[in-house]
């Protein structure tokens, strides 16, 4: 007889299904790190756990315990401890794809920490591998919902910048409420940016660019870095990504929007 607290096998669950339910990387990024700890809301992203290559999987297994974190919303992050440098300015990058641009920016500016947030498992593994191969100690990878990260896990005035490059444009009108750059997000972001901290967005979807400029121009906590109040030229520190190049090849126009948090 099994002990009272011992689990008993469920013979109704096929072995193949049970294996699929096991985590792909037991010590790596969790499928839903916040779980039921926080209220459900309309998400601006779709979790993606597509095929992970052998190299990406190896990077996740070895490097996630060192440079990765799950956004569970249960504790406040100490960014100085996370980056092993209490004086290091840290920018939050929301959505980084496969991480090539993130790695380039980290290499070009080793005096700034990049907390890179995404839900794409192959991209997480790829960025960790790039960081190791290029000796980048100023990159940390966060898995989960950036809103929970900002609201529950980051201290007020703790960020030197926030970067949102090529977010999902949600082009259909009925999906516009899913776009990340909304007044509610800006109000939250302003509380986590230090005075003068830069919110930098880029998109190749012109209607979304216009919305970004409109809502940021109306946000009381931000001011446009451009004297004419318009879009900004692409700064040298933002690399031209493969995704951006594909958009340019299709005739898309890329817009950068750069606003600084006002002094309170």
Short mmCIF file of C-alpha atoms in Angstrom, two decimals:
data_model
loop_
_atom_site.label_atom_id
_atom_site.label_comp_id
_atom_site.label_asym_id
_atom_site.label_seq_id
_atom_site.Cartn_x
_atom_site.Cartn_y
_atom_site.Cartn_z
CA UNK A 1 0.00 0.00 0.00
CA UNK A 2 1.35 3.47 -0.76
CA UNK A 3 1.88 5.95 2.05
CA UNK A 4 -1.03 8.30 2.66
CA UNK A 5 0.72 11.29 1.06
CA UNK A 6 2.38 9.45 -1.79
CA UNK A 7 1.04 10.22 -5.28
CA UNK A 8 -0.48 7.30 -7.12
CA UNK A 9 -0.02 6.85 -10.84
CA UNK A 10 -2.96 7.90 -13.00
CA UNK A 11 -3.45 5.00 -15.34
CA UNK A 12 -5.90 7.06 -17.39
CA UNK A 13 -3.13 9.41 -18.58
CA UNK A 14 -1.06 7.96 -21.45
CA UNK A 15 2.68 7.96 -20.86
CA UNK A 16 3.22 10.12 -23.95
CA UNK A 17 0.86 12.81 -22.58
CA UNK A 18 2.57 12.74 -19.21
CA UNK A 19 5.92 13.27 -20.88
CA UNK A 20 4.57 16.27 -22.82
CA UNK A 21 3.44 17.86 -19.57
CA UNK A 22 6.92 17.70 -18.10
CA UNK A 23 8.84 20.99 -18.34
CA UNK A 24 11.15 21.18 -21.33
CA UNK A 25 13.90 22.71 -19.18
CA UNK A 26 13.36 21.86 -15.48
CA UNK A 27 15.76 24.58 -14.33
CA UNK A 28 14.93 26.95 -17.17
CA UNK A 29 12.12 29.37 -18.08
CA UNK A 30 8.69 28.38 -16.75
CA UNK A 31 5.72 28.12 -19.15
CA UNK A 32 3.59 30.51 -17.03
CA UNK A 33 5.76 31.96 -14.27
CA UNK A 34 3.13 34.26 -12.72
CA UNK A 35 0.57 31.44 -12.70
CA UNK A 36 -2.53 32.43 -10.74
CA UNK A 37 -0.71 34.89 -8.48
CA UNK A 38 -1.98 37.90 -10.40
CA UNK A 39 -5.20 38.83 -12.13
CA UNK A 40 -5.69 37.85 -15.71
CA UNK A 41 -5.87 40.72 -18.19
CA UNK A 42 -5.78 41.34 -21.91
CA UNK A 43 -2.26 40.44 -22.93
CA UNK A 44 -0.27 42.33 -25.51
CA UNK A 45 1.69 39.20 -26.45
CA UNK A 46 1.22 35.56 -27.34
CA UNK A 47 3.46 33.05 -25.51
CA UNK A 48 5.60 31.18 -28.03
CA UNK A 49 7.40 27.96 -27.19
CA UNK A 50 8.33 26.86 -30.71
CA UNK A 51 11.13 24.51 -31.66
CA UNK A 52 14.31 24.99 -29.66
CA UNK A 53 17.57 24.04 -31.37
CA UNK A 54 20.19 21.90 -29.67
CA UNK A 55 22.42 24.94 -29.10
CA UNK A 56 19.61 27.06 -27.70
CA UNK A 57 18.54 24.27 -25.40
CA UNK A 58 22.07 23.79 -24.13
CA UNK A 59 22.35 27.52 -23.43
CA UNK A 60 19.06 27.45 -21.51
CA UNK A 61 20.16 24.49 -19.41
CA UNK A 62 23.55 25.92 -18.53
CA UNK A 63 22.97 29.69 -18.42
CA UNK A 64 19.39 30.20 -17.26
CA UNK A 65 20.26 29.62 -13.57
CA UNK A 66 23.01 32.24 -13.93
CA UNK A 67 21.48 34.93 -16.17
CA UNK A 68 17.77 34.14 -16.41
CA UNK A 69 14.77 34.89 -14.23
CA UNK A 70 11.07 34.09 -14.27
CA UNK A 71 8.61 36.94 -13.85
CA UNK A 72 6.52 35.44 -11.04
CA UNK A 73 5.52 38.75 -9.47
CA UNK A 74 6.26 37.46 -5.97
CA UNK A 75 9.34 39.48 -5.02
CA UNK A 76 11.04 42.81 -5.68
CA UNK A 77 14.18 42.64 -7.81
CA UNK A 78 17.40 44.19 -6.61
CA UNK A 79 18.90 45.27 -9.96
CA UNK A 80 22.30 45.96 -8.41
CA UNK A 81 22.43 42.41 -7.11
CA UNK A 82 21.03 40.98 -10.35
CA UNK A 83 23.81 42.61 -12.41
CA UNK A 84 26.50 42.30 -9.74
CA UNK A 85 26.97 46.08 -9.82
CA UNK A 86 24.85 48.43 -7.68
CA UNK A 87 25.88 51.47 -9.75
CA UNK A 88 25.11 50.02 -13.18
CA UNK A 89 22.27 51.86 -15.00
CA UNK A 90 19.75 49.35 -16.31
CA UNK A 91 17.37 49.56 -19.26
CA UNK A 92 14.43 47.24 -19.76
CA UNK A 93 13.95 45.87 -23.26
CA UNK A 94 10.44 44.51 -23.84
CA UNK A 95 10.46 41.94 -26.63
CA UNK A 96 13.80 41.02 -28.20
CA UNK A 97 13.03 38.34 -30.77
CA UNK A 98 16.14 36.22 -31.28
CA UNK A 99 18.32 38.66 -29.36
CA UNK A 100 20.80 39.69 -32.05
CA UNK A 101 20.12 43.44 -31.66
CA UNK A 102 20.13 43.14 -27.87
CA UNK A 103 23.56 41.50 -27.95
CA UNK A 104 24.88 44.21 -30.28
CA UNK A 105 23.64 46.98 -28.00
CA UNK A 106 25.09 45.26 -24.93
CA UNK A 107 28.47 44.87 -26.62
CA UNK A 108 28.51 48.51 -27.75
CA UNK A 109 27.60 49.81 -24.28
CA UNK A 110 29.08 47.59 -21.57
CA UNK A 111 28.43 50.33 -19.00
CA UNK A 112 24.67 49.75 -19.23
CA UNK A 113 22.79 46.67 -18.10
CA UNK A 114 20.03 45.30 -20.33
CA UNK A 115 17.18 43.43 -18.70
CA UNK A 116 15.68 41.76 -21.77
CA UNK A 117 12.11 40.48 -21.41
CA UNK A 118 10.36 38.07 -23.79
CA UNK A 119 8.26 34.90 -23.84
CA UNK A 120 9.91 33.27 -26.87
CA UNK A 121 11.86 30.26 -25.61
CA UNK A 122 14.16 29.86 -28.66
CA UNK A 123 14.99 33.58 -28.49
CA UNK A 124 15.79 33.33 -24.80
CA UNK A 125 18.21 30.50 -25.47
CA UNK A 126 19.72 32.29 -28.45
CA UNK A 127 20.35 35.50 -26.50
CA UNK A 128 21.94 33.62 -23.61
CA UNK A 129 24.24 31.87 -26.07
CA UNK A 130 25.17 35.16 -27.76
CA UNK A 131 25.92 36.73 -24.38
CA UNK A 132 28.25 33.90 -23.42
CA UNK A 133 30.05 33.72 -26.77
CA UNK A 134 30.63 37.47 -26.83
CA UNK A 135 31.61 37.80 -23.16
CA UNK A 136 28.61 40.01 -22.36
CA UNK A 137 28.12 40.22 -18.62
CA UNK A 138 25.59 43.08 -18.83
CA UNK A 139 22.61 41.05 -20.14
CA UNK A 140 19.93 39.35 -18.09
CA UNK A 141 16.95 37.53 -19.62
CA UNK A 142 13.48 37.75 -18.07
CA UNK A 143 10.70 35.31 -18.97
CA UNK A 144 7.07 36.37 -18.74
CA UNK A 145 4.76 39.37 -18.67
CA UNK A 146 6.54 42.73 -18.76
CA UNK A 147 3.57 44.41 -17.05
CA UNK A 148 3.93 42.16 -14.00
CA UNK A 149 7.68 42.78 -14.04
CA UNK A 150 7.17 46.55 -14.01
CA UNK A 151 4.30 46.62 -11.56
CA UNK A 152 5.33 43.99 -9.03
CA UNK A 153 9.07 43.42 -9.31
CA UNK A 154 10.81 46.70 -10.15
CA UNK A 155 11.28 49.57 -7.71
CA UNK A 156 10.21 53.14 -8.47
CA UNK A 157 12.77 55.18 -10.43
CA UNK A 158 14.94 52.08 -10.92
CA UNK A 159 15.30 52.09 -14.71
CA UNK A 160 17.48 54.29 -16.90
CA UNK A 161 15.37 53.45 -19.94
CA UNK A 162 12.69 51.27 -21.50
CA UNK A 163 12.99 49.98 -25.08
CA UNK A 164 10.05 48.63 -27.07
CA UNK A 165 11.22 47.74 -30.56
CA UNK A 166 8.76 46.41 -33.14
CA UNK A 167 6.00 45.26 -30.79
CA UNK A 168 3.08 43.32 -32.21
CA UNK A 169 1.00 45.99 -34.04
CA UNK A 170 -2.29 44.10 -33.63
CA UNK A 171 -3.46 45.63 -36.93
CA UNK A 172 -7.13 44.66 -36.72
CA UNK A 173 -9.23 47.39 -35.12
CA UNK A 174 -10.90 45.01 -32.69
CA UNK A 175 -7.43 44.06 -31.38
CA UNK A 176 -6.10 47.59 -30.84
CA UNK A 177 -6.77 47.26 -27.12
CA UNK A 178 -3.99 44.66 -27.05
CA UNK A 179 -1.34 47.11 -28.18
CA UNK A 180 1.25 47.71 -25.48
CA UNK A 181 1.68 51.46 -25.88
CA UNK A 182 -1.46 52.70 -24.16
CA UNK A 183 -2.02 55.40 -21.50
CA UNK A 184 -2.17 52.81 -18.70
CA UNK A 185 1.18 51.34 -19.68
CA UNK A 186 2.78 54.79 -19.90
CA UNK A 187 1.53 55.72 -16.43
CA UNK A 188 3.12 52.55 -15.02
CA UNK A 189 6.35 52.95 -17.00
CA UNK A 190 6.76 56.52 -15.74
CA UNK A 191 6.81 55.31 -12.13
CA UNK A 192 9.68 52.91 -12.84
CA UNK A 193 11.83 55.23 -14.96
CA UNK A 194 14.26 57.53 -13.23
CA UNK A 195 13.85 61.23 -14.02
CA UNK A 196 15.20 61.80 -17.52
CA UNK A 197 14.92 58.08 -18.31
CA UNK A 198 14.21 57.38 -21.98
CA UNK A 199 11.23 55.48 -23.35
CA UNK A 200 12.23 54.50 -26.88
CA UNK A 201 9.79 52.79 -29.23
CA UNK A 202 10.19 51.75 -32.86
CA UNK A 203 7.71 50.26 -35.32
CA UNK A 204 7.29 49.75 -39.04
CA UNK A 205 3.49 49.81 -38.76
CA UNK A 206 2.60 53.43 -39.49
CA UNK A 207 -0.84 53.53 -37.80
CA UNK A 208 0.75 52.18 -34.62
CA UNK A 209 3.56 54.74 -34.88
CA UNK A 210 0.98 57.50 -35.06
CA UNK A 211 -0.81 56.09 -32.02
CA UNK A 212 2.49 55.88 -30.10
CA UNK A 213 3.25 59.51 -30.86
CA UNK A 214 -0.27 60.59 -29.96
CA UNK A 215 -0.54 58.84 -26.59
CA UNK A 216 3.00 59.73 -25.55
CA UNK A 217 2.47 63.37 -26.48
CA UNK A 218 -0.62 63.38 -24.25
CA UNK A 219 1.10 61.61 -21.33
CA UNK A 220 1.81 64.16 -18.57
CA UNK A 221 4.90 62.30 -17.30
CA UNK A 222 6.77 62.37 -20.63
CA UNK A 223 8.23 64.94 -22.98
CA UNK A 224 9.34 64.45 -26.56
CA UNK A 225 13.09 64.57 -27.12
CA UNK A 226 12.46 66.13 -30.54
CA UNK A 227 12.01 69.93 -30.53
CA UNK A 228 9.45 69.72 -33.33
CA UNK A 229 7.36 67.22 -31.35
CA UNK A 230 7.56 64.56 -34.06
CA UNK A 231 9.30 61.27 -34.72
CA UNK A 232 12.99 60.82 -33.96
CA UNK A 233 15.70 59.68 -36.38
CA UNK A 234 16.98 56.18 -35.69
CA UNK A 235 19.73 56.60 -33.09
CA UNK A 236 23.11 54.98 -33.68
CA UNK A 237 22.68 52.73 -30.63
CA UNK A 238 19.65 50.95 -32.11
CA UNK A 239 20.96 48.38 -34.61
CA UNK A 240 19.27 47.73 -37.90
CA UNK A 241 17.70 44.33 -37.26
CA UNK A 242 16.94 41.55 -39.72
CA UNK A 243 13.23 42.04 -39.03
CA UNK A 244 13.54 45.75 -39.74
CA UNK A 245 15.45 45.06 -42.93
CA UNK A 246 12.68 42.78 -44.14
CA UNK A 247 10.17 45.55 -43.49
CA UNK A 248 12.26 48.09 -45.35
CA UNK A 249 12.54 45.69 -48.29
CA UNK A 250 8.74 45.62 -48.39
CA UNK A 251 8.58 49.40 -48.50
CA UNK A 252 7.64 49.87 -44.85
CA UNK A 253 8.63 53.13 -43.14
CA UNK A 254 10.22 52.69 -39.71
CA UNK A 255 9.45 55.31 -37.08
CA UNK A 256 11.30 55.89 -33.81
CA UNK A 257 9.54 57.59 -30.91
CA UNK A 258 11.74 58.85 -28.07
CA UNK A 259 10.31 60.46 -24.94
CA UNK A 260 12.02 61.28 -21.64
CA UNK A 261 10.39 61.03 -18.23
CA UNK A 262 9.82 64.48 -16.80
CA UNK A 263 11.26 65.61 -13.51
CA UNK A 264 8.64 65.44 -10.79
#
